[in-house]
Coordinates of N, CA and C and ligand atoms in Angstrom, one line a residue:
M1 N -19.9 11.5 -5.8 CA -18.6 10.7 -6.0 C -18.8 9.6 -6.9
D2 N -17.9 9.3 -7.8 CA -18.0 8.2 -8.8 C -17.7 6.9 -8.0
K3 N -18.1 5.7 -8.7 CA -18.2 4.4 -8.0 C -16.7 4.0 -7.5
K4 N -15.7 4.2 -8.3 CA -14.3 3.9 -8.2 C -13.9 4.6 -6.8
K5 N -14.1 6.0 -6.8 CA -13.6 6.7 -5.6 C -14.3 6.2 -4.3
E6 N -15.7 5.9 -4.5 CA -16.4 5.4 -3.4 C -15.7 4.1 -2.9
I7 N -15.4 3.2 -3.7 CA -14.7 1.8 -3.4 C -13.4 2.2 -2.7
Y8 N -12.5 3.2 -3.3 CA -11.3 3.4 -2.7 C -11.4 4.2 -1.4
K9 N -12.5 4.9 -1.2 CA -12.7 5.5 0.1 C -12.9 4.4 1.1
E10 N -13.6 3.4 0.8 CA -13.8 2.3 1.7 C -12.5 1.5 2.1
L11 N -11.6 1.4 0.9 CA -10.4 0.7 1.0 C -9.5 1.4 1.9
L12 N -9.5 2.8 1.9 CA -8.7 3.6 2.8 C -9.2 3.4 4.2
S13 N -10.4 3.2 4.4 CA -11.0 3.0 5.8 C -10.4 1.6 6.3
F14 N -10.2 0.6 5.5 CA -9.6 -0.6 5.9 C -8.1 -0.4 6.3
A15 N -7.4 0.5 5.5 CA -6.1 0.8 5.8 C -6.0 1.6 7.2
E16 N -6.9 2.4 7.4 CA -6.9 3.2 8.6 C -7.2 2.2 9.8
K17 N -8.1 1.3 9.6 CA -8.3 0.3 10.8 C -7.0 -0.5 11.1
A18 N -6.4 -0.8 9.9 CA -5.2 -1.7 10.0 C -4.1 -1.0 10.8
A19 N -4.0 0.3 10.6 CA -3.0 1.1 11.3 C -3.1 1.0 12.8
E20 N -4.3 0.8 13.3 CA -4.5 0.5 14.7 C -3.7 -0.5 15.3
N21 N -3.4 -1.5 14.4 CA -2.4 -2.6 15.0 C -0.9 -2.4 14.7
S22 N -0.6 -1.2 14.4 CA 0.8 -0.9 14.1 C 1.6 -1.2 15.2
Y23 N 2.8 -1.8 15.0 CA 3.8 -2.0 16.0 C 5.0 -1.1 15.7
S24 N 4.9 0.2 16.2 CA 5.9 1.2 15.8 C 6.4 1.9 17.1
P25 N 6.9 1.2 18.0 CA 7.4 2.0 19.2 C 8.6 2.7 19.0
Y26 N 9.3 2.6 17.9 CA 10.6 3.3 17.7 C 10.3 4.6 16.9
S27 N 9.6 4.5 15.8 CA 9.3 5.7 14.9 C 8.0 6.5 15.4
K28 N 7.2 5.7 16.2 CA 5.9 6.1 16.6 C 5.1 6.8 15.4
F29 N 5.4 6.1 14.3 CA 4.7 6.5 12.9 C 3.8 5.3 12.5
A30 N 2.6 5.3 12.8 CA 1.6 4.2 12.4 C 1.1 4.3 11.0
V31 N 1.3 3.2 10.3 CA 0.9 3.1 8.9 C -0.1 1.9 8.7
G32 N -1.0 2.0 7.8 CA -1.9 0.9 7.6 C -2.0 0.9 5.9
A33 N -2.1 -0.4 5.5 CA -2.4 -0.5 4.0 C -3.4 -1.5 3.8
A34 N -4.1 -1.5 2.7 CA -5.2 -2.4 2.2 C -5.0 -2.6 0.8
V35 N -5.0 -3.8 0.4 CA -4.9 -4.4 -1.0 C -6.3 -4.9 -1.5
L36 N -6.7 -4.3 -2.6 CA -7.9 -4.7 -3.2 C -7.6 -5.7 -4.3
C37 N -8.2 -6.9 -4.3 CA -8.0 -7.7 -5.5 C -9.1 -7.8 -6.4
G38 N -8.9 -8.4 -7.5 CA -9.9 -8.5 -8.7 C -11.1 -9.1 -8.2
D39 N -11.2 -10.1 -7.3 CA -12.4 -10.8 -6.7 C -13.0 -10.0 -5.7
G40 N -12.6 -8.9 -5.4 CA -13.0 -8.0 -4.3 C -12.6 -8.2 -3.0
K41 N -11.7 -9.2 -2.8 CA -11.2 -9.6 -1.5 C -10.2 -8.3 -1.1
V42 N -10.0 -8.2 0.2 CA -9.2 -7.1 0.7 C -8.3 -7.8 1.7
Y43 N -7.0 -7.4 1.6 CA -6.0 -7.9 2.5 C -5.4 -6.7 3.2
C44 N -5.0 -6.7 4.6 CA -4.6 -5.5 5.1 C -3.2 -5.8 5.7
G45 N -2.5 -4.8 6.0 CA -1.1 -4.8 6.7 C -0.9 -3.6 7.5
T46 N 0.1 -3.7 8.4 CA 0.5 -2.5 9.1 C 2.0 -2.6 9.3
N47 N 2.7 -1.5 9.6 CA 4.1 -1.5 9.8 C 4.5 -2.1 11.1
I48 N 5.5 -3.0 11.1 CA 5.9 -3.9 12.2 C 7.4 -3.7 12.4
E49 N 7.7 -2.9 13.5 CA 9.1 -2.5 13.7 C 9.9 -3.6 14.6
N50 N 11.2 -3.3 14.7 CA 11.9 -4.2 15.5 C 13.1 -3.5 16.2
A51 N 13.5 -4.0 17.3 CA 14.7 -3.3 18.0 C 15.9 -3.3 17.2
S52 N 16.0 -4.3 16.3 CA 17.0 -4.2 15.3 C 16.4 -3.5 14.1
Y53 N 16.6 -2.2 14.1 CA 15.7 -1.3 13.3 C 15.6 -1.8 11.8
G54 N 16.7 -2.2 11.2 CA 16.6 -2.6 9.8 C 15.7 -3.8 9.5
L55 N 15.2 -4.5 10.5 CA 14.2 -5.6 10.2 C 12.8 -5.1 10.2
S56 N 12.6 -3.8 10.4 CA 11.3 -3.4 10.4 C 10.6 -3.5 9.0
M57 N 9.3 -3.6 8.9 CA 8.7 -3.9 7.7 C 7.5 -2.9 7.6
C58 N 7.4 -2.4 6.3 CA 6.3 -1.4 6.1 C 5.0 -2.1 5.9
A59 N 4.0 -1.3 6.1 CA 2.6 -1.7 6.0 C 2.2 -2.3 4.7
E60 N 2.7 -1.6 3.6 CA 2.4 -2.1 2.2 C 2.8 -3.5 2.0
R61 N 4.1 -3.6 2.3 CA 4.6 -5.0 2.1 C 4.0 -6.1 2.9
V62 N 3.7 -5.8 4.1 CA 2.9 -6.7 4.9 C 1.6 -7.1 4.2
A63 N 0.9 -6.0 3.8 CA -0.4 -6.2 3.0 C -0.3 -7.0 1.8
V64 N 0.8 -6.6 0.9 CA 0.9 -7.4 -0.4 C 1.3 -8.9 -0.1
F65 N 2.2 -9.0 0.8 CA 2.7 -10.4 1.1 C 1.5 -11.3 1.7
T66 N 0.8 -10.7 2.4 CA -0.4 -11.4 3.0 C -1.3 -11.8 1.9
A67 N -1.5 -10.7 0.9 CA -2.5 -11.1 -0.1 C -1.8 -12.2 -0.9
V68 N -0.6 -12.2 -1.3 CA 0.0 -13.2 -2.1 C -0.1 -14.5 -1.4
A69 N 0.3 -14.6 0.0 CA 0.2 -15.8 0.7 C -1.1 -16.5 0.8
N70 N -2.1 -15.6 0.6 CA -3.5 -16.2 0.6 C -4.0 -16.5 -0.8
G71 N -3.1 -16.5 -1.7 CA -3.5 -17.0 -3.1 C -4.0 -15.8 -4.0
A72 N -3.9 -14.6 -3.5 CA -4.4 -13.5 -4.4 C -3.5 -13.4 -5.6
E73 N -4.2 -13.2 -6.8 CA -3.5 -13.1 -8.0 C -3.6 -11.7 -8.7
N74 N -4.7 -11.1 -8.6 CA -5.0 -9.8 -9.4 C -5.1 -8.7 -8.4
I75 N -4.0 -8.1 -8.1 CA -4.1 -6.9 -7.3 C -4.4 -5.7 -8.1
K76 N -5.4 -5.0 -7.6 CA -6.0 -3.9 -8.4 C -5.6 -2.5 -7.7
A77 N -5.5 -2.4 -6.4 CA -5.2 -1.3 -5.7 C -4.7 -1.4 -4.4
V78 N -3.8 -0.5 -4.0 CA -3.2 -0.5 -2.7 C -3.5 0.8 -2.0
A79 N -4.2 0.7 -0.9 CA -4.5 2.1 -0.2 C -3.5 2.1 1.0
V80 N -3.0 3.4 1.2 CA -2.1 3.6 2.4 C -2.6 4.7 3.3
Y81 N -2.6 4.4 4.6 CA -3.1 5.4 5.5 C -2.1 5.8 6.6
S82 N -1.8 7.0 6.8 CA -1.2 7.4 8.0 C -1.8 8.7 8.6
S83 N -1.8 8.8 9.8 CA -2.6 10.0 10.4 C -2.0 11.4 10.0
S84 N -0.8 11.3 9.5 CA -0.2 12.6 9.1 C -0.6 12.9 7.6
G85 N -1.2 11.9 6.9 CA -1.6 12.1 5.5 C -0.5 12.2 4.6
N86 N -0.8 12.1 3.3 CA 0.1 12.3 2.2 C 1.3 11.2 2.1
V87 N 1.0 10.0 2.7 CA 2.1 9.0 2.6 C 1.8 8.1 1.3
T88 N 3.0 8.0 0.5 CA 2.9 7.2 -0.6 C 3.9 6.0 -0.3
P89 N 3.8 4.9 -0.9 CA 4.7 3.8 -0.6 C 6.1 4.2 -0.8
C90 N 7.1 3.7 0.1 CA 8.5 3.9 -0.2 C 9.1 3.1 -1.3
G91 N 10.3 3.5 -1.7 CA 10.9 2.9 -2.9 C 10.8 1.3 -2.9
A92 N 11.2 0.7 -1.8 CA 11.2 -0.8 -1.7 C 9.8 -1.3 -1.9
C93 N 8.8 -0.6 -1.2 CA 7.4 -1.1 -1.5 C 6.9 -0.9 -2.8
R94 N 7.3 0.2 -3.5 CA 6.9 0.4 -4.9 C 7.4 -0.8 -5.7
Q95 N 8.6 -1.2 -5.5 CA 9.3 -2.3 -6.2 C 8.5 -3.6 -6.0
V96 N 8.0 -3.8 -4.8 CA 7.3 -5.0 -4.4 C 5.8 -5.0 -5.0
I97 N 5.2 -3.8 -5.0 CA 3.9 -3.7 -5.6 C 4.0 -4.0 -7.0
S98 N 5.0 -3.3 -7.7 CA 5.2 -3.6 -9.2 C 5.4 -5.0 -9.5
E99 N 6.1 -5.8 -8.8 CA 6.1 -7.2 -9.0 C 5.0 -7.9 -9.3
F100 N 3.9 -7.5 -8.5 CA 2.6 -8.3 -8.6 C 1.5 -7.5 -9.4
A101 N 1.7 -6.2 -9.6 CA 0.6 -5.4 -10.0 C 1.1 -4.2 -10.8
Q102 N 1.6 -4.3 -12.0 CA 2.1 -3.2 -12.8 C 1.2 -2.1 -13.0
K103 N -0.2 -2.5 -13.0 CA -1.2 -1.4 -13.3 C -2.0 -0.9 -12.0
A104 N -1.6 -1.3 -10.9 CA -2.3 -1.0 -9.6 C -2.4 0.5 -9.4
D105 N -3.6 0.8 -8.9 CA -3.7 2.2 -8.3 C -3.2 2.4 -6.9
I106 N -2.5 3.4 -6.7 CA -2.1 3.6 -5.3 C -3.0 4.7 -4.8
V107 N -3.5 4.4 -3.7 CA -4.6 5.3 -3.1 C -4.2 6.0 -1.8
Y108 N -4.2 7.2 -1.6 CA -3.9 7.8 -0.3 C -4.6 9.1 -0.2
K109 N -4.5 9.7 1.0 CA -5.2 11.0 1.2 C -4.1 12.1 1.3
D110 N -4.4 13.2 0.8 CA -3.3 14.4 0.9 C -3.6 15.0 2.2
K111 N -2.8 16.1 2.4 CA -2.9 16.8 3.7 C -4.1 17.3 3.9
N112 N -5.0 17.6 2.8 CA -6.2 18.3 3.0 C -7.4 17.3 3.0
N113 N -7.0 16.0 3.2 CA -8.0 14.9 3.4 C -8.7 14.4 2.0
K114 N -8.0 14.9 0.9 CA -8.6 14.7 -0.3 C -7.9 13.4 -0.9
I115 N -8.9 12.5 -1.5 CA -8.3 11.2 -2.0 C -7.5 11.3 -3.3
K116 N -6.3 10.8 -3.3 CA -5.5 10.9 -4.5 C -5.3 9.5 -5.0
I117 N -5.3 9.5 -6.3 CA -5.0 8.1 -6.9 C -3.9 8.2 -8.0
E118 N -2.9 7.3 -7.9 CA -1.8 7.4 -8.8 C -1.5 5.9 -9.3
K119 N -1.1 5.7 -10.4 CA -0.7 4.5 -10.9 C 0.6 4.2 -10.3
I120 N 0.9 2.8 -10.1 CA 2.2 2.4 -9.5 C 3.3 2.8 -10.5
N121 N 3.0 2.6 -11.8 CA 4.0 2.8 -12.8 C 4.4 4.2 -13.0
S122 N 3.6 5.2 -12.5 CA 3.9 6.5 -12.6 C 4.8 6.9 -11.2
L123 N 4.5 6.1 -10.2 CA 5.3 6.3 -9.1 C 6.7 5.6 -9.1
L124 N 6.8 4.6 -9.9 CA 8.1 3.8 -10.1 C 8.2 3.5 -11.5
P125 N 8.6 4.5 -12.4 CA 8.7 4.1 -13.9 C 10.0 3.3 -14.0
K126 N 10.0 2.5 -15.1 CA 11.2 1.8 -15.5 C 11.5 1.0 -14.3
C127 N 10.6 0.2 -13.8 CA 11.0 -0.7 -12.7 C 11.9 -1.8 -13.1
F128 N 12.7 -2.5 -12.2 CA 13.3 -3.7 -12.5 C 12.4 -4.8 -12.4
D129 N 12.2 -5.6 -13.5 CA 11.2 -6.6 -13.4 C 11.7 -8.0 -14.0
K130 N 10.8 -8.9 -14.3 CA 11.3 -10.2 -14.8 C 11.8 -10.1 -16.2
K131 N 11.4 -9.0 -16.9 CA 12.0 -8.8 -18.3 C 13.4 -8.3 -18.2
S132 N 13.8 -7.8 -17.2 CA 15.2 -7.2 -16.9 C 16.1 -8.4 -16.9
L133 N 15.5 -9.6 -16.4 CA 16.4 -10.7 -16.1 C 16.8 -11.5 -17.4
K134 N 16.0 -11.2 -18.4 CA 16.2 -12.0 -19.7 C 17.5 -11.6 -20.4
Ligands
THU201 N1 6.4 3.1 6.7 C1 5.4 2.4 6.1 O1 4.9 1.4 6.7 N2 5.1 2.7 5.0 C2 5.4 3.8 4.2 O2 5.0 4.0 3.1 C3 6.5 4.6 4.8 C4 7.1 4.2 6.0 C5 6.9 2.8 8.1 C6 8.3 2.2 8.2 C7 8.6 2.7 9.7 O3 8.0 1.6 10.6 C8 7.8 4.0 9.8 O4 6.8 3.9 8.9 C9 8.7 5.2 9.8 O5 9.4 5.2 8.6

C-alpha cells in the first residue's frame, strides 16, 4: 500500500472512532469524520442530532468547524466513516469543505471495504465561493 493510502487508512480509523460518540437517536445512523491538516494534526467530529430534527449536524461539518475553531489553516483531507459504508459528504458538507479546502481529498470506504479517494471539487464542481461574490 502506498504511503498516502496508509495515512488515509489511519485517518479513517480516527473517523470510525469518532462515530462511537455519535448522538443519533432519531436516525440511528452513526457517522464519524476526521480532518487531516497540513501540519499533521487531526480533528474529529460526529453527527449530533436534535429533537428539532432540522438542527441536526453532520459529522463532517462538526469536524471541519472544530479544525477551523482550533486554528487549522491547511485542510488536506476529510475521511468519513459509517458502518454501512459508501458514505460521502452531503451537499451542505461539500459546500463547507470547499470553503476551506478546494483541493481536499475525500476519503471513505465503499461497500467492499475498499478505500476510495475523491477530490472535493469533483464531488462539488462549480461550487459557490468567494469569487462568486465579486
Ligand atoms: N450524516 C452525516 O453526519 N454525514 C453524512 O455525510 C450524511 C448524513 C448524518 C446526518 C444525520 O444525523 C444522519 O446522518 C442521517 O442522515
